[in-house]
Backbone as ProteinMPNN parsed JSONL, in Angstrom:
{"seq_chain_A": "MTVTTIELSASGIHLSRGGRIHAGARPADAGRDGWHLKAFHARTGSDVHADHWHVNTESDEIVSCVIGKIRLYLRPERPGRQGEVEEEIRLTAGTAAIVPRGRWHRIQLDIPSTIMTITASCGGRLESRADAL", "coords_chain_A": {"N_chain_A": [[31.681, 7.571, -11.316], [30.717, 4.669, -9.622], [27.973, 2.577, -10.168], [25.878, 0.804, -8.067], [23.885, -1.983, -6.939], [21.08, -1.823, -4.702], [19.915, -3.25, -1.785], [16.783, -3.05, -0.959], [15.274, -3.845, 1.291], [17.12, -3.896, 3.28], [18.238, -1.442, 3.477], [17.99, 2.081, 3.987], [16.871, 4.835, 2.088], [17.922, 8.033, 1.468], [16.77, 11.025, 0.244], [18.101, 13.92, -0.468], [17.477, 17.437, -0.184], [19.091, 18.896, -1.899], [19.361, 17.27, -4.084], [20.987, 15.036, -3.905], [21.393, 11.512, -3.346], [21.46, 9.082, -0.868], [22.279, 5.856, 0.342], [21.914, 3.228, 2.727], [22.343, 1.461, 5.885], [21.783, 3.392, 7.835], [21.296, 6.196, 6.399], [23.661, 8.764, 5.508], [22.675, 11.419, 5.61], [20.432, 11.26, 7.18], [17.924, 12.569, 9.292], [18.337, 15.168, 8.636], [17.475, 17.699, 6.213], [15.214, 16.823, 3.513], [13.986, 13.712, 2.086], [12.888, 10.408, 3.038], [13.037, 7.146, 1.921], [11.732, 4.004, 2.475], [11.697, 0.533, 2.283], [10.325, -2.599, 3.079], [9.937, -6.031, 4.148], [7.198, -7.364, 5.77], [6.243, -9.662, 8.164], [4.819, -10.098, 10.487], [2.62, -8.422, 12.861], [4.286, -7.002, 14.595], [6.368, -6.216, 12.98], [5.403, -3.986, 11.707], [4.777, -2.274, 13.7], [2.159, -2.563, 14.765], [0.863, -2.234, 17.152], [1.024, 0.399, 17.77], [0.332, 3.888, 17.191], [1.282, 6.134, 14.589], [2.681, 9.265, 13.663], [3.433, 11.89, 11.393], [4.857, 14.899, 11.71], [5.997, 16.807, 10.114], [5.553, 16.393, 7.422], [3.556, 15.006, 4.705], [2.884, 11.483, 4.178], [3.665, 8.762, 2.092], [2.242, 5.636, 1.868], [2.723, 2.503, 0.706], [1.645, -0.578, -0.649], [3.571, -2.978, -1.848], [3.823, -5.712, -2.384], [1.417, -8.096, -1.496], [-1.113, -7.645, 1.033], [-2.555, -5.165, 2.927], [-3.893, -3.223, 5.692], [-4.494, 0.145, 6.209], [-4.911, 2.259, 8.839], [-6.512, 5.208, 9.893], [-6.505, 7.359, 12.562], [-9.278, 8.868, 14.234], [-9.705, 12.365, 13.628], [-10.394, 13.907, 15.78], [-10.159, 12.339, 18.467], [-12.369, 10.553, 20.625], [-14.571, 12.071, 20.149], [-17.975, 11.792, 19.727], [-19.254, 9.334, 17.565], [-17.16, 9.395, 15.741], [-14.93, 7.267, 14.134], [-12.173, 4.985, 13.547], [-10.686, 5.302, 10.353], [-10.573, 3.04, 7.712], [-8.369, 1.894, 5.265], [-7.934, -0.149, 2.618], [-5.158, -1.675, 1.216], [-3.766, -3.156, -1.587], [-1.445, -5.148, -3.533], [0.582, -2.992, -5.384], [-0.764, -0.632, -4.846], [-1.28, 2.566, -3.204], [-1.457, 5.015, -0.556], [-1.88, 8.388, 0.513], [-0.981, 9.753, 3.471], [-2.067, 12.409, 5.306], [-0.108, 15.138, 6.621], [0.364, 15.273, 10.105], [-1.656, 13.479, 10.728], [-2.58, 10.779, 12.645], [-1.737, 7.369, 12.261], [-1.771, 3.833, 11.453], [-0.589, 0.537, 10.578], [-1.9, -2.58, 9.581], [-1.403, -5.981, 8.949], [-2.817, -8.094, 6.476], [-1.888, -10.288, 5.203], [1.489, -11.634, 5.016], [3.566, -9.042, 3.79], [5.132, -6.755, 1.45], [6.155, -3.537, 2.007], [6.326, -0.075, 1.215], [7.436, 3.095, 2.202], [7.393, 6.672, 2.031], [8.607, 9.616, 3.294], [9.233, 12.771, 4.994], [12.464, 13.29, 6.481], [12.477, 13.909, 9.173], [10.568, 14.498, 12.202], [8.764, 12.455, 12.956], [6.65, 10.496, 15.125], [5.849, 7.963, 17.572], [3.087, 6.414, 19.233], [1.814, 4.481, 21.8], [-0.889, 2.2, 21.364], [-3.918, 2.293, 23.121], [-5.587, 0.116, 23.148], [-3.937, -2.124, 22.58], [-2.948, -4.677, 20.292]], "CA_chain_A": [[31.022, 7.006, -10.158], [30.25, 3.307, -9.821], [26.574, 2.351, -9.803], [25.711, -0.505, -7.455], [22.509, -2.306, -6.558], [20.719, -1.55, -3.307], [18.929, -4.164, -1.217], [15.848, -2.12, -0.341], [14.81, -4.294, 2.606], [18.206, -3.747, 4.249], [18.771, -0.084, 3.397], [17.128, 3.239, 3.868], [17.354, 5.727, 1.034], [17.667, 9.427, 1.809], [16.775, 11.933, -0.91], [18.301, 15.232, 0.113], [16.905, 18.574, -0.898], [20.024, 19.318, -2.938], [19.376, 16.332, -5.195], [21.835, 13.869, -3.641], [20.722, 10.33, -2.814], [22.357, 8.24, -0.078], [21.653, 4.607, 0.775], [22.661, 2.492, 3.733], [21.574, 1.101, 7.067], [21.33, 4.701, 8.316], [21.908, 7.119, 5.441], [24.48, 9.835, 6.076], [21.922, 12.645, 5.825], [19.198, 11.023, 7.95], [17.724, 13.562, 10.338], [18.449, 16.501, 8.05], [16.421, 17.974, 5.24], [15.028, 15.826, 2.479], [12.977, 12.667, 2.205], [13.402, 9.081, 3.338], [12.304, 6.033, 1.318], [11.999, 2.759, 3.197], [10.947, -0.628, 1.8], [10.616, -3.722, 3.958], [8.976, -7.132, 4.144], [6.609, -7.529, 7.1], [5.612, -10.975, 8.347], [3.932, -10.044, 11.652], [2.229, -7.087, 13.287], [5.405, -6.296, 15.229], [7.199, -5.633, 11.911], [4.804, -2.704, 11.293], [4.379, -1.573, 14.931], [0.695, -2.564, 14.737], [0.358, -1.845, 18.462], [1.3, 1.827, 17.953], [-0.034, 4.895, 16.197], [2.437, 6.893, 14.096], [2.324, 10.542, 13.059], [4.5, 12.699, 10.806], [4.495, 16.29, 11.967], [6.647, 17.707, 9.166], [5.233, 16.115, 6.016], [2.671, 13.905, 4.361], [3.61, 10.225, 4.009], [3.117, 7.785, 1.159], [2.31, 4.253, 2.328], [2.436, 1.691, -0.472], [1.745, -2.028, -0.567], [4.253, -3.427, -3.063], [3.403, -7.107, -2.521], [0.613, -8.535, -0.374], [-2.392, -7.006, 1.335], [-2.489, -4.533, 4.241], [-4.906, -2.217, 6.006], [-3.985, 1.376, 6.783], [-5.945, 2.862, 9.672], [-6.318, 6.593, 10.279], [-7.213, 7.651, 13.802], [-10.158, 10.032, 14.081], [-8.997, 13.626, 13.821], [-10.701, 14.355, 17.151], [-10.508, 11.128, 19.212], [-13.304, 10.731, 21.714], [-15.782, 12.75, 19.69], [-19.002, 10.788, 19.469], [-19.53, 9.007, 16.174], [-15.949, 9.312, 14.917], [-14.251, 5.977, 14.244], [-10.996, 4.84, 12.691], [-10.924, 5.132, 8.92], [-9.811, 1.902, 7.21], [-8.047, 1.924, 3.838], [-7.342, -1.428, 2.214], [-4.153, -1.546, 0.164], [-3.305, -4.402, -2.189], [-0.209, -4.99, -4.304], [0.61, -1.954, -6.404], [-1.557, 0.539, -4.483], [-0.696, 3.427, -2.179], [-2.306, 6.069, -0.005], [-1.135, 9.513, 1.082], [-1.431, 10.105, 4.812], [-1.779, 13.831, 5.496], [0.725, 15.591, 7.733], [-0.331, 15.433, 11.371], [-2.721, 12.478, 10.919], [-2.115, 9.544, 13.275], [-2.077, 6.21, 11.44], [-1.106, 2.566, 11.764], [-0.727, -0.494, 9.537], [-2.164, -3.948, 10.01], [-1.204, -6.925, 7.854], [-3.77, -9.166, 6.199], [-0.964, -11.383, 4.894], [2.839, -11.077, 4.925], [3.541, -8.067, 2.704], [6.238, -5.827, 1.272], [5.617, -2.192, 2.151], [7.261, 1.008, 0.967], [6.975, 4.387, 2.688], [8.204, 7.835, 1.695], [8.239, 10.733, 4.152], [10.349, 13.635, 5.372], [13.415, 12.598, 7.351], [12.336, 14.247, 10.59], [9.231, 14.845, 12.64], [7.883, 11.316, 13.197], [6.484, 10.055, 16.517], [5.026, 6.786, 17.841], [2.316, 6.456, 20.476], [1.235, 3.172, 22.049], [-2.363, 2.125, 21.309], [-4.53, 1.917, 24.386], [-6.163, -1.208, 22.987], [-2.908, -2.849, 21.829], [-3.332, -6.003, 19.793]], "C_chain_A": [[30.5, 5.62, -10.515], [28.799, 3.195, -9.351], [26.454, 0.938, -9.263], [24.239, -0.74, -7.125], [22.314, -2.043, -5.07], [19.678, -2.571, -2.887], [17.957, -3.305, -0.407], [15.404, -2.544, 1.055], [15.877, -4.124, 3.682], [18.757, -2.326, 4.297], [17.662, 0.948, 3.444], [17.702, 4.109, 2.767], [16.944, 7.14, 1.411], [17.826, 10.282, 0.559], [16.914, 13.342, -0.357], [17.797, 16.338, -0.797], [17.799, 19.029, -2.05], [20.14, 18.35, -4.096], [20.263, 15.122, -5.001], [20.995, 12.746, -3.049], [21.773, 9.475, -2.113], [21.593, 7.0, 0.348], [22.547, 3.942, 1.809], [21.775, 2.172, 4.91], [21.009, 2.353, 7.737], [22.006, 5.72, 7.406], [22.588, 8.304, 6.119], [23.68, 11.088, 6.405], [20.649, 12.446, 6.645], [19.099, 12.034, 9.075], [17.881, 14.986, 9.841], [17.297, 16.718, 7.099], [16.297, 16.839, 4.235], [13.985, 14.789, 2.854], [13.643, 11.325, 2.432], [12.474, 8.034, 2.721], [12.717, 4.767, 2.053], [11.114, 1.67, 2.621], [11.331, -1.813, 2.676], [9.542, -4.791, 3.818], [8.502, -7.335, 5.58], [5.894, -8.875, 7.171], [4.586, -10.955, 9.479], [3.595, -8.59, 11.985], [3.367, -6.315, 13.931], [6.329, -5.664, 14.184], [6.678, -4.271, 11.449], [4.336, -1.888, 12.503], [2.86, -1.454, 15.018], [0.089, -2.153, 16.075], [0.624, -0.379, 18.792], [0.642, 2.658, 16.85], [1.23, 5.639, 15.818], [1.933, 8.185, 13.484], [3.587, 11.196, 12.499], [4.078, 14.151, 10.941], [5.044, 17.253, 10.929], [6.268, 17.483, 7.712], [4.104, 15.106, 5.904], [3.531, 12.644, 4.265], [2.895, 9.374, 2.978], [3.318, 6.408, 1.79], [1.853, 3.404, 1.155], [2.588, 0.213, -0.159], [2.35, -2.495, -1.894], [3.827, -4.852, -3.404], [2.549, -7.439, -1.302], [-0.683, -7.778, -0.227], [-2.327, -6.474, 2.767], [-3.696, -3.623, 4.441], [-4.209, -1.048, 6.686], [-5.137, 1.998, 7.565], [-5.556, 4.293, 10.005], [-7.152, 6.837, 11.532], [-8.131, 8.842, 13.569], [-9.385, 11.323, 14.364], [-9.232, 14.206, 15.206], [-11.145, 13.141, 17.958], [-11.449, 11.454, 20.378], [-14.582, 11.44, 21.316], [-16.78, 11.679, 19.253], [-19.221, 10.599, 17.967], [-18.293, 8.905, 15.284], [-15.246, 7.983, 15.188], [-13.023, 5.987, 13.352], [-11.44, 4.686, 11.242], [-10.021, 4.0, 8.446], [-9.622, 2.031, 5.705], [-7.35, 0.612, 3.511], [-6.38, -1.184, 1.048], [-3.73, -2.938, -0.288], [-2.073, -4.101, -3.022], [-0.356, -3.926, -5.389], [-0.221, -0.724, -6.079], [-0.881, 1.303, -3.35], [-1.749, 4.406, -1.689], [-1.39, 7.16, 0.533], [-1.771, 9.859, 2.42], [-1.078, 11.576, 5.031], [-0.899, 14.101, 6.721], [-0.144, 15.763, 8.989], [-1.433, 14.421, 11.642], [-2.117, 11.194, 11.477], [-2.605, 8.356, 12.455], [-1.316, 4.982, 11.922], [-1.385, 1.599, 10.625], [-1.034, -1.817, 10.211], [-2.049, -4.847, 8.791], [-2.406, -7.844, 7.703], [-3.006, -10.449, 5.885], [0.443, -10.796, 4.918], [2.946, -10.22, 3.655], [4.847, -7.293, 2.628], [5.644, -4.434, 1.172], [6.713, -1.187, 1.83], [6.64, 2.304, 1.486], [7.935, 5.478, 2.226], [7.693, 8.988, 2.549], [9.459, 11.605, 4.414], [11.205, 12.916, 6.411], [13.239, 12.895, 8.826], [10.861, 14.467, 10.917], [8.276, 13.698, 12.866], [7.831, 10.944, 14.67], [5.611, 8.816, 16.562], [4.291, 6.984, 19.155], [1.655, 5.083, 20.628], [-0.286, 3.233, 21.96], [-2.887, 1.662, 22.635], [-5.077, 0.503, 24.336], [-5.216, -2.092, 22.177], [-3.36, -4.253, 21.489], [-2.653, -7.103, 20.578]], "O_chain_A": [[29.914, 5.422, -11.58], [28.449, 3.663, -8.267], [26.875, -0.019, -9.914], [23.452, 0.204, -7.045], [23.266, -2.044, -4.29], [18.664, -2.738, -3.565], [18.276, -2.883, 0.705], [15.18, -1.692, 1.914], [15.571, -4.2, 4.872], [19.656, -2.042, 5.088], [16.542, 0.705, 2.994], [18.913, 4.108, 2.546], [15.767, 7.415, 1.645], [18.868, 10.267, -0.097], [15.95, 13.9, 0.167], [17.707, 16.18, -2.015], [17.297, 19.499, -3.071], [20.935, 18.576, -5.007], [20.29, 14.248, -5.868], [20.016, 12.99, -2.344], [22.828, 9.179, -2.673], [20.409, 7.072, 0.675], [23.771, 4.073, 1.774], [20.606, 2.554, 4.946], [19.854, 2.352, 8.163], [23.167, 6.069, 7.622], [22.146, 8.78, 7.164], [23.982, 11.761, 7.391], [19.863, 13.382, 6.788], [20.094, 12.323, 9.741], [17.579, 15.926, 10.576], [16.279, 16.028, 7.157], [17.185, 15.994, 4.13], [13.214, 14.959, 3.798], [14.803, 11.119, 2.072], [11.269, 8.039, 2.972], [13.905, 4.496, 2.23], [9.906, 1.861, 2.484], [12.506, -2.015, 2.983], [8.407, -4.516, 3.429], [9.315, -7.463, 6.495], [5.043, -9.182, 6.336], [3.604, -11.697, 9.447], [4.204, -7.658, 11.46], [3.412, -5.089, 13.826], [7.003, -4.677, 14.478], [7.426, -3.488, 10.864], [3.587, -0.923, 12.35], [2.332, -0.381, 15.309], [-1.077, -1.763, 16.129], [0.474, 0.043, 19.939], [0.43, 2.186, 15.733], [2.148, 5.765, 16.629], [0.876, 8.205, 12.854], [4.671, 11.066, 13.067], [3.078, 14.581, 10.365], [4.606, 18.402, 10.865], [6.619, 18.291, 6.852], [3.742, 14.441, 6.875], [4.76, 12.724, 4.269], [1.668, 9.274, 2.985], [4.426, 6.058, 2.195], [0.735, 3.56, 0.665], [3.536, -0.199, 0.51], [1.703, -2.413, -2.938], [3.513, -5.164, -4.553], [2.924, -7.095, -0.181], [-1.279, -7.327, -1.205], [-2.076, -7.23, 3.706], [-4.418, -3.298, 3.498], [-3.432, -1.233, 7.623], [-6.212, 2.235, 7.014], [-4.409, 4.564, 10.358], [-8.351, 6.558, 11.559], [-7.798, 9.735, 12.789], [-8.517, 11.359, 15.238], [-8.379, 14.91, 15.745], [-12.342, 12.913, 18.13], [-11.329, 12.496, 21.022], [-15.567, 11.416, 22.054], [-16.44, 10.772, 18.493], [-19.354, 11.561, 17.211], [-18.38, 8.376, 14.176], [-15.0, 7.626, 16.34], [-12.849, 6.873, 12.515], [-12.437, 4.027, 10.947], [-8.827, 3.997, 8.746], [-10.58, 2.247, 4.963], [-6.297, 0.305, 4.068], [-6.738, -0.574, 0.04], [-3.379, -3.789, 0.529], [-1.699, -2.941, -3.198], [-1.286, -3.956, -6.196], [-0.381, 0.148, -6.932], [-0.031, 0.77, -2.637], [-2.788, 4.6, -2.321], [-0.265, 6.89, 0.955], [-2.948, 10.213, 2.491], [0.093, 11.946, 4.949], [-0.951, 13.378, 7.716], [-1.238, 16.325, 8.933], [-2.085, 14.493, 12.683], [-1.243, 10.593, 10.853], [-3.751, 8.335, 12.006], [-0.357, 5.078, 12.688], [-2.29, 1.807, 9.817], [-0.498, -2.132, 11.273], [-2.545, -4.508, 7.717], [-2.953, -8.32, 8.698], [-3.424, -11.546, 6.255], [0.592, -9.576, 4.847], [2.48, -10.617, 2.586], [5.579, -7.188, 3.612], [4.751, -4.179, 0.364], [7.884, -1.414, 2.134], [5.465, 2.579, 1.241], [9.13, 5.24, 2.052], [6.503, 9.304, 2.536], [10.585, 11.222, 4.094], [10.722, 12.04, 7.129], [13.806, 12.189, 9.66], [10.023, 14.603, 10.025], [7.07, 13.929, 12.962], [8.828, 11.057, 15.383], [4.742, 8.626, 15.711], [4.795, 7.631, 20.073], [1.016, 4.587, 19.7], [-0.903, 4.194, 22.42], [-2.349, 0.723, 23.22], [-5.047, -0.225, 25.329], [-5.629, -2.732, 21.21], [-4.046, -4.922, 22.262], [-2.861, -8.283, 20.294]]}, "name": "protein", "num_of_chains": 1, "seq": "MTVTTIELSASGIHLSRGGRIHAGARPADAGRDGWHLKAFHARTGSDVHADHWHVNTESDEIVSCVIGKIRLYLRPERPGRQGEVEEEIRLTAGTAAIVPRGRWHRIQLDIPSTIMTITASCGGRLESRADAL"}
């Protein structure tokens, strides 16, 4: 088998449960079992869907700042409950956070940044923020 380089910002990487790894614009096993690794450079809020909340219903998610500086926001577990506010986690180059399964979250850039995420291949949803930026 020939080993080739992968441009992470242009490819998704799918790690299947059986130990196989596929890379490409849309990996062959996307949507099936396994995990998906995605790395990308974000210049603006639209690159990270800053105007939306995201949730993973099937797994936890690792959000890592590879280069730059970002803020990860976790929506209150019970929105509307008095006193509960968004939780802010600041991530700088070389740091990561684990977002628990079922927890709504979003990313905001402090500066253009390279971000890497790892999560299960299925079960993700987006929801528009009422107070979109």
